[in-house]
Amino acid sequence: MSVFGGVFRQSSARLFSTVLLLSHAGTCARTRMHAVPKLRELDRWTEKRGVFGVYDNIGILGDFKAHPKDLIRGPVWLRGFSGNELQRLIRKKRMVGGRMLTEDKHSLDKRISFLYRRFNRYGKHR
Amino acid sequence: MDFSPQFISSVSGESALPSNLRLPPNLIGVAPQKRASPSGSDLPVLRRCEADIPAHLAPAQTWLESLGSRDSEPLGVVDLHPDVFSVPLRLDILHAVEVWQRNFKRISHAKVKSRAEVSGGGRKPWNQKGSGRARHGSIRSPLWRGGGVAHGPRGPSSYYYMLPMKVRVQGLKIALTAKLAQDYLHIVDSLEIPTPDPHYLLDLVKHRQWGDSILIVDVGDEFPQNILKATEDMKTVNIIPAIGLNVHSMLKHESLVLTLEAVKFLEKKLLWHDVRYVPLYPFKLPYSDLP
């Protein structure tokens, strides 16, 4: 039984492969066209999008009285600064740590010690 | 803006579109008719470049127009410095400056709690051995449902970086050159318009085939009241001071309109970087020879 089953499976596989070769003329991917989601309609000319980027060259065109990093709106410890997570957290602790809530401060301290140990004690890069 | 494409019918005597023609709404119309080049015209050269032009280069020339009335002819020809308006078109620099403008201001506030920050999870849920279940130390480890995320986004992070100053300056020059080369740059003597009506501006822009979106640039804090009122509610026509000029806005708006003072200001600011010394300390601190 198993021998016959094997023989049949082999012959059917060969048949199927020949049939596939003869009739295969397109891609195998079947895209369900009725389920393709529509692109969301965006207004490319809102107030924000229309004047995006204005004053980015305020340094070179404006006598260097201001710097483009003064335009950045965000947390104080991140304006005009970029770094990895440990550097950001240390900077946050120095600049804002005095006025943080106790639980947030505790999580910050824990995270700083964890990252310090991870970067400086384990792994290939220490 | 609707463009009516011109079709040449093979049937003699008919020049209109066929009656059964249906045009798709996003059809791009015919390209605007090319204007005559100002080099072979009789109109006088109304503005020469203040800075010295290198001997092997010739100034770029373009028409000086007026916004006073819809059908006014060009007033004259204007010389533009070749080291600002005819630089080699380095698209890679343009791309780099555009990407910088998009990203240096970006602050991503994505943050997820790690296993230490999720509430709970201090106690070992069951004994290490004997219960038959897998061994665990806390119910908030990343393996658990409701547990913390192991390597998720952490805290507000910034994507700030600065390109070298000369690269940003070159990006501006290349953008101006590209606008001039593609006929999208228009020089205007002043921004005085007769009425504060936005329809007047729209009509003028459509008649002169300036494009869908216009960026108007002038020097100084004060602009004429009429043009301010006209552009107030218009989304695609924007007016900015010359200090606010940047590559992203120039690429976003189809057409750029500069006043003569704006051209003078830009040439002065952008040409200085070709002849300056390397800064010993940031330029915002006082130098004896810088104004």
CSV table of C-alpha atoms in Angstrom, one decimal:
chain,number,residue,atom,x,y,z
A,1,MET,CA,0.0,0.0,0.0
A,2,SER,CA,2.7,2.4,1.0
A,3,VAL,CA,4.7,1.5,-2.1
A,4,PHE,CA,1.8,2.1,-4.4
A,5,GLY,CA,1.0,5.3,-2.5
A,6,GLY,CA,4.6,6.4,-3.0
A,7,VAL,CA,4.5,5.6,-6.7
A,8,PHE,CA,1.2,7.4,-7.2
A,9,ARG,CA,2.5,10.4,-5.3
A,10,GLN,CA,5.6,10.5,-7.4
A,11,SER,CA,3.8,10.2,-10.7
A,12,SER,CA,1.2,12.8,-9.7
A,13,ALA,CA,4.0,15.1,-8.6
A,14,ARG,CA,5.7,14.8,-12.0
A,15,LEU,CA,2.3,15.2,-13.8
A,16,PHE,CA,1.6,18.3,-11.7
A,17,SER,CA,5.0,19.8,-12.3
A,18,THR,CA,4.7,19.3,-16.1
A,19,VAL,CA,1.2,20.8,-16.1
A,20,LEU,CA,2.6,23.7,-14.1
A,21,LEU,CA,5.4,24.3,-16.5
A,22,LEU,CA,3.2,24.2,-19.6
A,23,SER,CA,0.4,26.4,-18.3
A,24,HIS,CA,2.4,28.8,-16.0
A,25,ALA,CA,2.3,32.2,-17.6
A,26,GLY,CA,1.9,34.7,-14.8
A,27,THR,CA,2.8,35.5,-11.2
A,28,CYS,CA,1.8,33.3,-8.4
A,29,ALA,CA,0.8,36.2,-6.1
A,30,ARG,CA,-3.0,36.6,-6.0
A,31,THR,CA,-3.8,40.1,-5.0
A,32,ARG,CA,-7.3,40.5,-3.6
A,33,MET,CA,-8.2,43.7,-5.4
A,34,HIS,CA,-11.5,44.3,-3.5
A,35,ALA,CA,-9.7,44.3,-0.2
A,36,VAL,CA,-7.0,46.8,-1.0
A,37,PRO,CA,-7.4,49.8,1.3
A,38,LYS,CA,-7.8,53.2,-0.1
A,39,LEU,CA,-5.0,55.8,0.3
A,40,ARG,CA,-6.0,58.3,3.0
A,41,GLU,CA,-6.8,61.7,1.4
A,42,LEU,CA,-4.5,64.3,2.7
A,43,ASP,CA,-4.7,68.0,2.1
A,44,ARG,CA,-1.2,68.9,1.0
A,45,TRP,CA,-1.8,72.6,1.4
A,46,THR,CA,-2.8,73.0,5.1
A,47,GLU,CA,-1.3,75.9,7.0
A,48,LYS,CA,1.4,73.7,8.5
A,49,ARG,CA,2.3,72.0,5.3
A,50,GLY,CA,2.3,75.1,3.2
A,51,VAL,CA,4.8,77.0,5.3
A,52,PHE,CA,6.9,74.0,6.5
A,53,GLY,CA,10.6,74.8,6.5
A,54,VAL,CA,10.3,78.5,6.5
A,55,TYR,CA,13.1,80.1,8.6
A,56,ASP,CA,15.3,77.0,8.5
A,57,ASN,CA,18.1,79.1,7.0
A,58,ILE,CA,17.7,81.9,9.5
A,59,GLY,CA,21.4,81.6,10.4
A,60,ILE,CA,22.9,82.0,7.0
A,61,LEU,CA,20.3,84.5,5.7
A,62,GLY,CA,19.8,86.4,8.9
A,63,ASP,CA,23.2,87.5,10.1
A,64,PHE,CA,23.7,84.5,12.5
A,65,LYS,CA,21.7,86.1,15.2
A,66,ALA,CA,19.6,82.9,15.5
A,67,HIS,CA,20.4,79.3,14.8
A,68,PRO,CA,18.0,76.8,13.3
A,69,LYS,CA,18.1,74.7,16.5
A,70,ASP,CA,16.3,77.5,18.2
A,71,LEU,CA,13.3,76.7,16.0
A,72,ILE,CA,12.9,73.2,17.4
A,73,ARG,CA,9.8,72.8,19.5
A,74,GLY,CA,10.1,70.0,22.0
A,75,PRO,CA,11.4,69.0,25.4
A,76,VAL,CA,14.1,71.3,26.8
A,77,TRP,CA,16.7,68.6,27.0
A,78,LEU,CA,16.3,67.6,23.4
A,79,ARG,CA,16.4,70.9,21.6
A,80,GLY,CA,19.5,70.9,19.3
A,81,PHE,CA,20.8,67.7,20.8
A,82,SER,CA,21.0,64.1,19.6
A,83,GLY,CA,22.4,61.1,21.4
A,84,ASN,CA,21.7,57.5,22.3
A,85,GLU,CA,19.3,56.6,25.1
A,86,LEU,CA,21.8,56.8,28.0
A,87,GLN,CA,23.0,60.2,26.8
A,88,ARG,CA,19.5,61.5,26.5
A,89,LEU,CA,18.5,60.3,30.0
A,90,ILE,CA,21.6,61.7,31.6
A,91,ARG,CA,20.9,65.1,30.0
A,92,LYS,CA,17.3,64.9,31.1
A,93,LYS,CA,18.3,64.2,34.6
A,94,ARG,CA,20.7,67.1,34.7
A,95,MET,CA,18.3,69.6,33.1
A,96,VAL,CA,14.9,68.6,34.4
A,97,GLY,CA,15.6,66.0,37.2
A,98,GLY,CA,15.0,68.5,39.9
A,99,ARG,CA,11.4,69.0,39.1
A,100,MET,CA,10.3,65.5,38.0
A,101,LEU,CA,7.7,63.5,39.9
A,102,THR,CA,9.1,60.9,42.3
A,103,GLU,CA,8.0,57.8,40.5
A,104,ASP,CA,9.3,59.1,37.1
A,105,LYS,CA,12.6,60.1,38.7
A,106,HIS,CA,12.9,56.6,40.2
A,107,SER,CA,12.2,55.0,36.9
A,108,LEU,CA,14.7,57.4,35.3
A,109,ASP,CA,17.4,56.5,37.8
A,110,LYS,CA,16.8,52.8,37.4
A,111,ARG,CA,16.9,53.0,33.6
A,112,ILE,CA,20.2,55.0,33.8
A,113,SER,CA,21.9,52.4,36.0
A,114,PHE,CA,20.6,49.6,33.9
A,115,LEU,CA,21.9,51.2,30.6
A,116,TYR,CA,25.2,52.1,32.2
A,117,ARG,CA,25.8,48.6,33.3
A,118,ARG,CA,24.7,47.2,29.9
A,119,PHE,CA,26.9,49.5,27.8
A,120,ASN,CA,29.9,49.4,30.0
A,121,ARG,CA,30.1,45.9,31.4
A,122,TYR,CA,28.5,43.4,29.0
A,123,GLY,CA,28.8,42.6,25.4
A,124,LYS,CA,31.4,43.3,22.7
A,125,HIS,CA,31.4,47.1,23.0
A,126,ARG,CA,32.3,48.1,26.5
B,1,MET,CA,-6.8,75.4,-12.1
B,2,ASP,CA,-8.1,73.8,-15.2
B,3,PHE,CA,-6.1,73.4,-18.3
B,4,SER,CA,-7.7,72.9,-21.6
B,5,PRO,CA,-5.4,70.7,-23.8
B,6,GLN,CA,-5.4,71.6,-27.4
B,7,PHE,CA,-6.2,68.8,-29.7
B,8,ILE,CA,-5.5,69.0,-33.5
B,9,SER,CA,-8.4,67.4,-35.2
B,10,SER,CA,-7.8,65.6,-38.5
B,11,VAL,CA,-11.2,66.8,-39.7
B,12,SER,CA,-10.7,70.1,-41.5
B,13,GLY,CA,-12.7,73.0,-40.2
B,14,GLU,CA,-13.0,71.8,-36.6
B,15,SER,CA,-10.7,73.0,-33.9
B,16,ALA,CA,-12.8,72.4,-30.7
B,17,LEU,CA,-12.7,69.3,-28.6
B,18,PRO,CA,-14.9,66.4,-29.7
B,19,SER,CA,-18.2,66.5,-27.9
B,20,ASN,CA,-18.0,63.0,-26.6
B,21,LEU,CA,-14.6,63.5,-25.0
B,22,ARG,CA,-14.4,62.8,-21.3
B,23,LEU,CA,-11.3,64.0,-19.6
B,24,PRO,CA,-10.0,62.5,-16.3
B,25,PRO,CA,-10.0,65.1,-13.4
B,26,ASN,CA,-6.3,64.7,-12.8
B,27,LEU,CA,-5.1,65.3,-16.3
B,28,ILE,CA,-2.0,67.5,-16.6
B,29,GLY,CA,-2.6,70.1,-19.2
B,30,VAL,CA,-0.2,71.3,-21.9
B,31,ALA,CA,3.1,72.8,-20.8
B,32,PRO,CA,3.0,76.6,-20.6
B,33,GLN,CA,4.2,78.3,-23.7
B,34,LYS,CA,7.9,79.1,-23.5
B,35,ARG,CA,8.6,82.8,-23.2
B,36,ALA,CA,11.1,84.4,-25.5
B,37,SER,CA,14.6,84.6,-24.1
B,38,PRO,CA,15.5,88.0,-22.8
B,39,SER,CA,18.9,88.1,-24.4
B,40,GLY,CA,17.8,89.1,-27.9
B,41,SER,CA,15.3,91.8,-26.8
B,42,ASP,CA,15.3,95.6,-27.1
B,43,LEU,CA,14.3,96.3,-23.5
B,44,PRO,CA,17.0,97.9,-21.3
B,45,VAL,CA,18.9,96.1,-18.6
B,46,LEU,CA,17.4,97.6,-15.5
B,47,ARG,CA,19.6,95.9,-12.9
B,48,ARG,CA,23.2,94.9,-13.0
B,49,CYS,CA,24.9,92.7,-10.4
B,50,GLU,CA,26.6,94.6,-7.6
B,51,ALA,CA,29.2,91.9,-7.0
B,52,ASP,CA,32.0,91.3,-9.5
B,53,ILE,CA,31.3,88.5,-11.9
B,54,PRO,CA,34.2,86.2,-12.8
B,55,ALA,CA,35.6,86.9,-16.3
B,56,HIS,CA,34.8,83.5,-17.7
B,57,LEU,CA,31.1,83.7,-16.7
B,58,ALA,CA,28.3,85.7,-18.1
B,59,PRO,CA,25.4,86.9,-16.0
B,60,ALA,CA,22.1,85.1,-16.3
B,61,GLN,CA,19.3,87.2,-17.6
B,62,THR,CA,15.6,87.2,-17.0
B,63,TRP,CA,12.5,89.5,-17.5
B,64,LEU,CA,11.5,92.1,-14.9
B,65,GLU,CA,7.7,92.0,-14.6
B,66,SER,CA,5.1,94.0,-12.7
B,67,LEU,CA,2.1,93.0,-10.7
B,68,GLY,CA,0.3,96.2,-11.3
B,69,SER,CA,-2.1,95.0,-13.9
B,70,ARG,CA,-2.9,91.7,-15.4
B,71,ASP,CA,-1.8,92.3,-18.9
B,72,SER,CA,1.3,94.4,-18.3
B,73,GLU,CA,4.3,93.7,-20.5
B,74,PRO,CA,7.8,93.0,-19.0
B,75,LEU,CA,9.4,96.3,-17.9
B,76,GLY,CA,12.9,95.2,-18.8
B,77,VAL,CA,15.7,92.7,-18.4
B,78,VAL,CA,17.5,91.9,-15.1
B,79,ASP,CA,21.1,90.6,-14.7
B,80,LEU,CA,21.5,87.7,-12.2
B,81,HIS,CA,24.9,86.7,-10.7
B,82,PRO,CA,26.0,83.4,-12.3
B,83,ASP,CA,27.5,82.1,-9.1
B,84,VAL,CA,24.1,82.1,-7.5
B,85,PHE,CA,21.7,81.6,-10.4
B,86,SER,CA,23.8,79.4,-12.8
B,87,VAL,CA,25.6,76.9,-10.5
B,88,PRO,CA,26.0,73.2,-11.6
B,89,LEU,CA,22.8,71.4,-10.6
B,90,ARG,CA,23.9,68.9,-7.9
B,91,LEU,CA,20.7,67.0,-7.2
B,92,ASP,CA,22.4,65.1,-4.4
B,93,ILE,CA,23.0,68.2,-2.4
B,94,LEU,CA,19.5,69.3,-3.0
B,95,HIS,CA,18.2,66.0,-1.7
B,96,ALA,CA,20.5,66.1,1.3
B,97,VAL,CA,19.3,69.6,2.2
B,98,GLU,CA,15.7,68.7,1.8
B,99,VAL,CA,16.1,65.6,4.0
B,100,TRP,CA,17.9,67.7,6.6
B,101,GLN,CA,15.0,70.2,6.7
B,102,ARG,CA,12.5,67.4,7.2
B,103,ASN,CA,14.5,65.6,9.9
B,104,PHE,CA,16.5,68.0,12.0
B,105,LYS,CA,13.4,69.4,13.7
B,106,ARG,CA,11.9,66.0,14.3
B,107,ILE,CA,11.3,64.8,17.8
B,108,SER,CA,9.6,61.5,18.1
B,109,HIS,CA,7.6,61.1,21.3
B,110,ALA,CA,7.1,57.3,20.9
B,111,LYS,CA,7.7,55.5,24.2
B,112,VAL,CA,6.7,52.2,25.6
B,113,LYS,CA,7.1,50.9,29.1
B,114,SER,CA,9.9,48.4,29.8
B,115,ARG,CA,9.4,45.5,32.2
B,116,ALA,CA,10.7,47.7,35.0
B,117,GLU,CA,8.2,50.4,34.4
B,118,VAL,CA,5.0,48.4,34.0
B,119,SER,CA,3.1,48.3,37.2
B,120,GLY,CA,3.4,45.1,39.2
B,121,GLY,CA,5.6,42.2,38.5
B,122,GLY,CA,7.8,42.3,41.6
B,123,ARG,CA,6.9,38.9,42.9
B,124,LYS,CA,7.8,35.5,41.5
B,125,PRO,CA,4.5,34.1,40.3
B,126,TRP,CA,5.0,30.5,41.4
B,127,ASN,CA,7.9,28.4,42.8
B,128,GLN,CA,10.8,27.7,40.6
B,129,LYS,CA,10.3,24.0,40.8
B,130,GLY,CA,7.4,21.7,41.5
B,131,SER,CA,4.4,23.4,39.8
B,132,GLY,CA,4.9,21.9,36.4
B,133,ARG,CA,4.7,25.2,34.6
B,134,ALA,CA,7.5,27.1,32.9
B,135,ARG,CA,9.8,29.0,35.2
B,136,HIS,CA,9.2,32.7,35.5
B,137,GLY,CA,10.4,35.6,37.6
B,138,SER,CA,7.8,38.2,37.1
B,139,ILE,CA,4.4,38.6,35.4
B,140,ARG,CA,5.6,41.7,33.4
B,141,SER,CA,8.5,40.2,31.5
B,142,PRO,CA,8.4,40.7,27.7
B,143,LEU,CA,7.3,37.1,27.3
B,144,TRP,CA,4.0,37.7,29.1
B,145,ARG,CA,0.8,39.2,27.8
B,146,GLY,CA,0.6,42.7,29.4
B,147,GLY,CA,4.3,42.7,30.0
B,148,GLY,CA,6.8,45.3,29.1
B,149,VAL,CA,8.4,45.7,25.7
B,150,ALA,CA,12.0,44.6,25.5
B,151,HIS,CA,13.5,46.8,22.8
B,152,GLY,CA,10.8,49.3,22.0
B,153,PRO,CA,11.1,53.1,21.3
B,154,ARG,CA,12.4,54.7,24.4
B,155,GLY,CA,11.4,58.2,25.3
B,156,PRO,CA,11.2,61.3,23.3
B,157,SER,CA,14.2,61.1,20.9
B,158,SER,CA,15.5,63.7,18.5
B,159,TYR,CA,16.8,63.3,15.0
B,160,TYR,CA,18.8,66.5,15.1
B,161,TYR,CA,21.9,67.0,13.0
B,162,MET,CA,23.4,69.9,11.0
B,163,LEU,CA,24.8,69.9,7.5
B,164,PRO,CA,27.9,72.0,6.9
B,165,MET,CA,27.0,75.7,6.4
B,166,LYS,CA,28.4,75.7,2.9
B,167,VAL,CA,26.3,72.7,1.9
B,168,ARG,CA,23.2,74.5,3.0
B,169,VAL,CA,24.2,77.6,1.1
B,170,GLN,CA,24.9,75.6,-2.0
B,171,GLY,CA,21.5,73.9,-1.7
B,172,LEU,CA,19.9,77.3,-1.8
B,173,LYS,CA,21.9,78.3,-4.9
B,174,ILE,CA,21.1,75.1,-6.7
B,175,ALA,CA,17.4,75.5,-5.9
B,176,LEU,CA,17.4,79.1,-7.3
B,177,THR,CA,19.3,77.9,-10.4
B,178,ALA,CA,16.8,75.1,-11.0
B,179,LYS,CA,13.9,77.5,-10.7
B,180,LEU,CA,15.5,79.9,-13.2
B,181,ALA,CA,16.4,77.1,-15.6
B,182,GLN,CA,12.9,75.6,-15.6
B,183,ASP,CA,11.3,79.0,-16.2
B,184,TYR,CA,9.6,79.0,-12.8
B,185,LEU,CA,11.4,82.1,-11.5
B,186,HIS,CA,9.8,85.6,-11.9
B,187,ILE,CA,11.4,88.8,-10.9
B,188,VAL,CA,9.0,91.7,-10.0
B,189,ASP,CA,9.9,95.3,-9.2
B,190,SER,CA,7.6,95.6,-6.2
B,191,LEU,CA,4.6,93.8,-4.6
B,192,GLU,CA,2.1,96.6,-5.1
B,193,ILE,CA,-1.2,95.4,-6.4
B,194,PRO,CA,-4.3,97.6,-7.1
B,195,THR,CA,-6.9,95.6,-5.1
B,196,PRO,CA,-6.8,93.4,-2.0
B,197,ASP,CA,-9.0,91.0,-3.9
B,198,PRO,CA,-7.6,87.4,-4.1
B,199,HIS,CA,-9.3,86.8,-7.4
B,200,TYR,CA,-7.1,89.5,-9.0
B,201,LEU,CA,-4.0,87.6,-8.1
B,202,LEU,CA,-5.4,84.2,-9.1
B,203,ASP,CA,-6.5,85.7,-12.4
B,204,LEU,CA,-3.0,87.2,-13.0
B,205,VAL,CA,-1.3,84.0,-12.2
B,206,LYS,CA,-3.6,82.0,-14.5
B,207,HIS,CA,-3.2,84.5,-17.3
B,208,ARG,CA,0.6,84.5,-17.2
B,209,GLN,CA,0.7,80.8,-16.7
B,210,TRP,CA,2.9,81.0,-13.6
B,211,GLY,CA,1.7,77.6,-12.2
B,212,ASP,CA,-0.4,76.2,-9.4
B,213,SER,CA,1.4,77.4,-6.4
B,214,ILE,CA,3.4,80.6,-6.0
B,215,LEU,CA,6.0,81.6,-3.4
B,216,ILE,CA,6.4,85.3,-3.1
B,217,VAL,CA,9.6,86.6,-1.4
B,218,ASP,CA,10.4,90.2,-0.4
B,219,VAL,CA,12.9,91.7,2.0
B,220,GLY,CA,12.0,93.4,5.2
B,221,ASP,CA,9.2,93.2,7.8
B,222,GLU,CA,6.6,95.2,6.1
B,223,PHE,CA,4.7,94.2,3.0
B,224,PRO,CA,2.0,96.2,1.2
B,225,GLN,CA,-1.4,95.7,2.8
B,226,ASN,CA,-3.1,94.8,-0.4
B,227,ILE,CA,-1.0,91.7,-1.1
B,228,LEU,CA,-1.1,90.6,2.5
B,229,LYS,CA,-4.9,90.7,2.5
B,230,ALA,CA,-5.1,89.0,-0.9
B,231,THR,CA,-2.8,86.1,0.1
B,232,GLU,CA,-4.2,85.7,3.6
B,233,ASP,CA,-6.8,83.1,2.8
B,234,MET,CA,-5.1,81.5,-0.2
B,235,LYS,CA,-3.5,78.2,0.5
B,236,THR,CA,-1.3,77.8,-2.5
B,237,VAL,CA,0.0,81.4,-2.8
B,238,ASN,CA,2.3,82.2,0.1
B,239,ILE,CA,4.3,85.2,0.9
B,240,ILE,CA,7.4,85.0,3.1
B,241,PRO,CA,10.3,87.4,4.0
B,242,ALA,CA,13.6,86.8,2.4
B,243,ILE,CA,15.1,85.4,5.6
B,244,GLY,CA,12.6,82.6,5.4
B,245,LEU,CA,13.7,81.3,2.0
B,246,ASN,CA,14.5,77.6,2.0
B,247,VAL,CA,14.8,74.6,-0.3
B,248,HIS,CA,11.7,72.8,0.9
B,249,SER,CA,9.4,75.7,0.2
B,250,MET,CA,11.0,76.3,-3.2
B,251,LEU,CA,10.4,72.7,-4.1
B,252,LYS,CA,6.9,72.6,-2.8
B,253,HIS,CA,5.7,75.7,-4.6
B,254,GLU,CA,5.8,75.5,-8.3
B,255,SER,CA,6.7,79.1,-9.0
B,256,LEU,CA,9.0,81.6,-7.2
B,257,VAL,CA,8.5,85.3,-7.4
B,258,LEU,CA,11.3,87.5,-6.1
B,259,THR,CA,11.5,91.3,-5.8
B,260,LEU,CA,14.5,93.2,-6.9
B,261,GLU,CA,15.5,93.9,-3.3
B,262,ALA,CA,15.1,90.2,-2.5
B,263,VAL,CA,17.5,89.3,-5.4
B,264,LYS,CA,20.0,91.8,-4.1
B,265,PHE,CA,19.8,90.5,-0.5
B,266,LEU,CA,20.1,86.9,-1.6
B,267,GLU,CA,23.1,87.5,-3.9
B,268,LYS,CA,24.9,89.4,-1.1
B,269,LYS,CA,24.2,86.7,1.5
B,270,LEU,CA,24.9,83.7,-0.6
B,271,LEU,CA,28.1,85.1,-2.4
B,272,TRP,CA,29.7,86.0,0.9
B,273,HIS,CA,30.3,82.3,1.7
B,274,ASP,CA,32.5,81.9,-1.4
B,275,VAL,CA,35.0,84.4,-0.1
B,276,ARG,CA,34.8,84.1,3.7
B,277,TYR,CA,37.5,82.7,6.0
B,278,VAL,CA,37.0,79.6,8.1
B,279,PRO,CA,35.3,80.7,11.4
B,280,LEU,CA,37.6,80.6,14.4
B,281,TYR,CA,34.5,80.8,16.6
B,282,PRO,CA,30.8,80.7,15.8
B,283,PHE,CA,29.7,83.6,13.6
B,284,LYS,CA,27.1,84.7,16.2
B,285,LEU,CA,29.9,86.1,18.4
B,286,PRO,CA,31.2,89.4,17.3
B,287,TYR,CA,33.9,89.7,14.6
B,288,SER,CA,35.6,93.0,14.0
B,289,ASP,CA,35.2,92.9,10.3
B,290,LEU,CA,31.7,91.5,10.1
B,291,PRO,CA,28.7,93.9,10.3
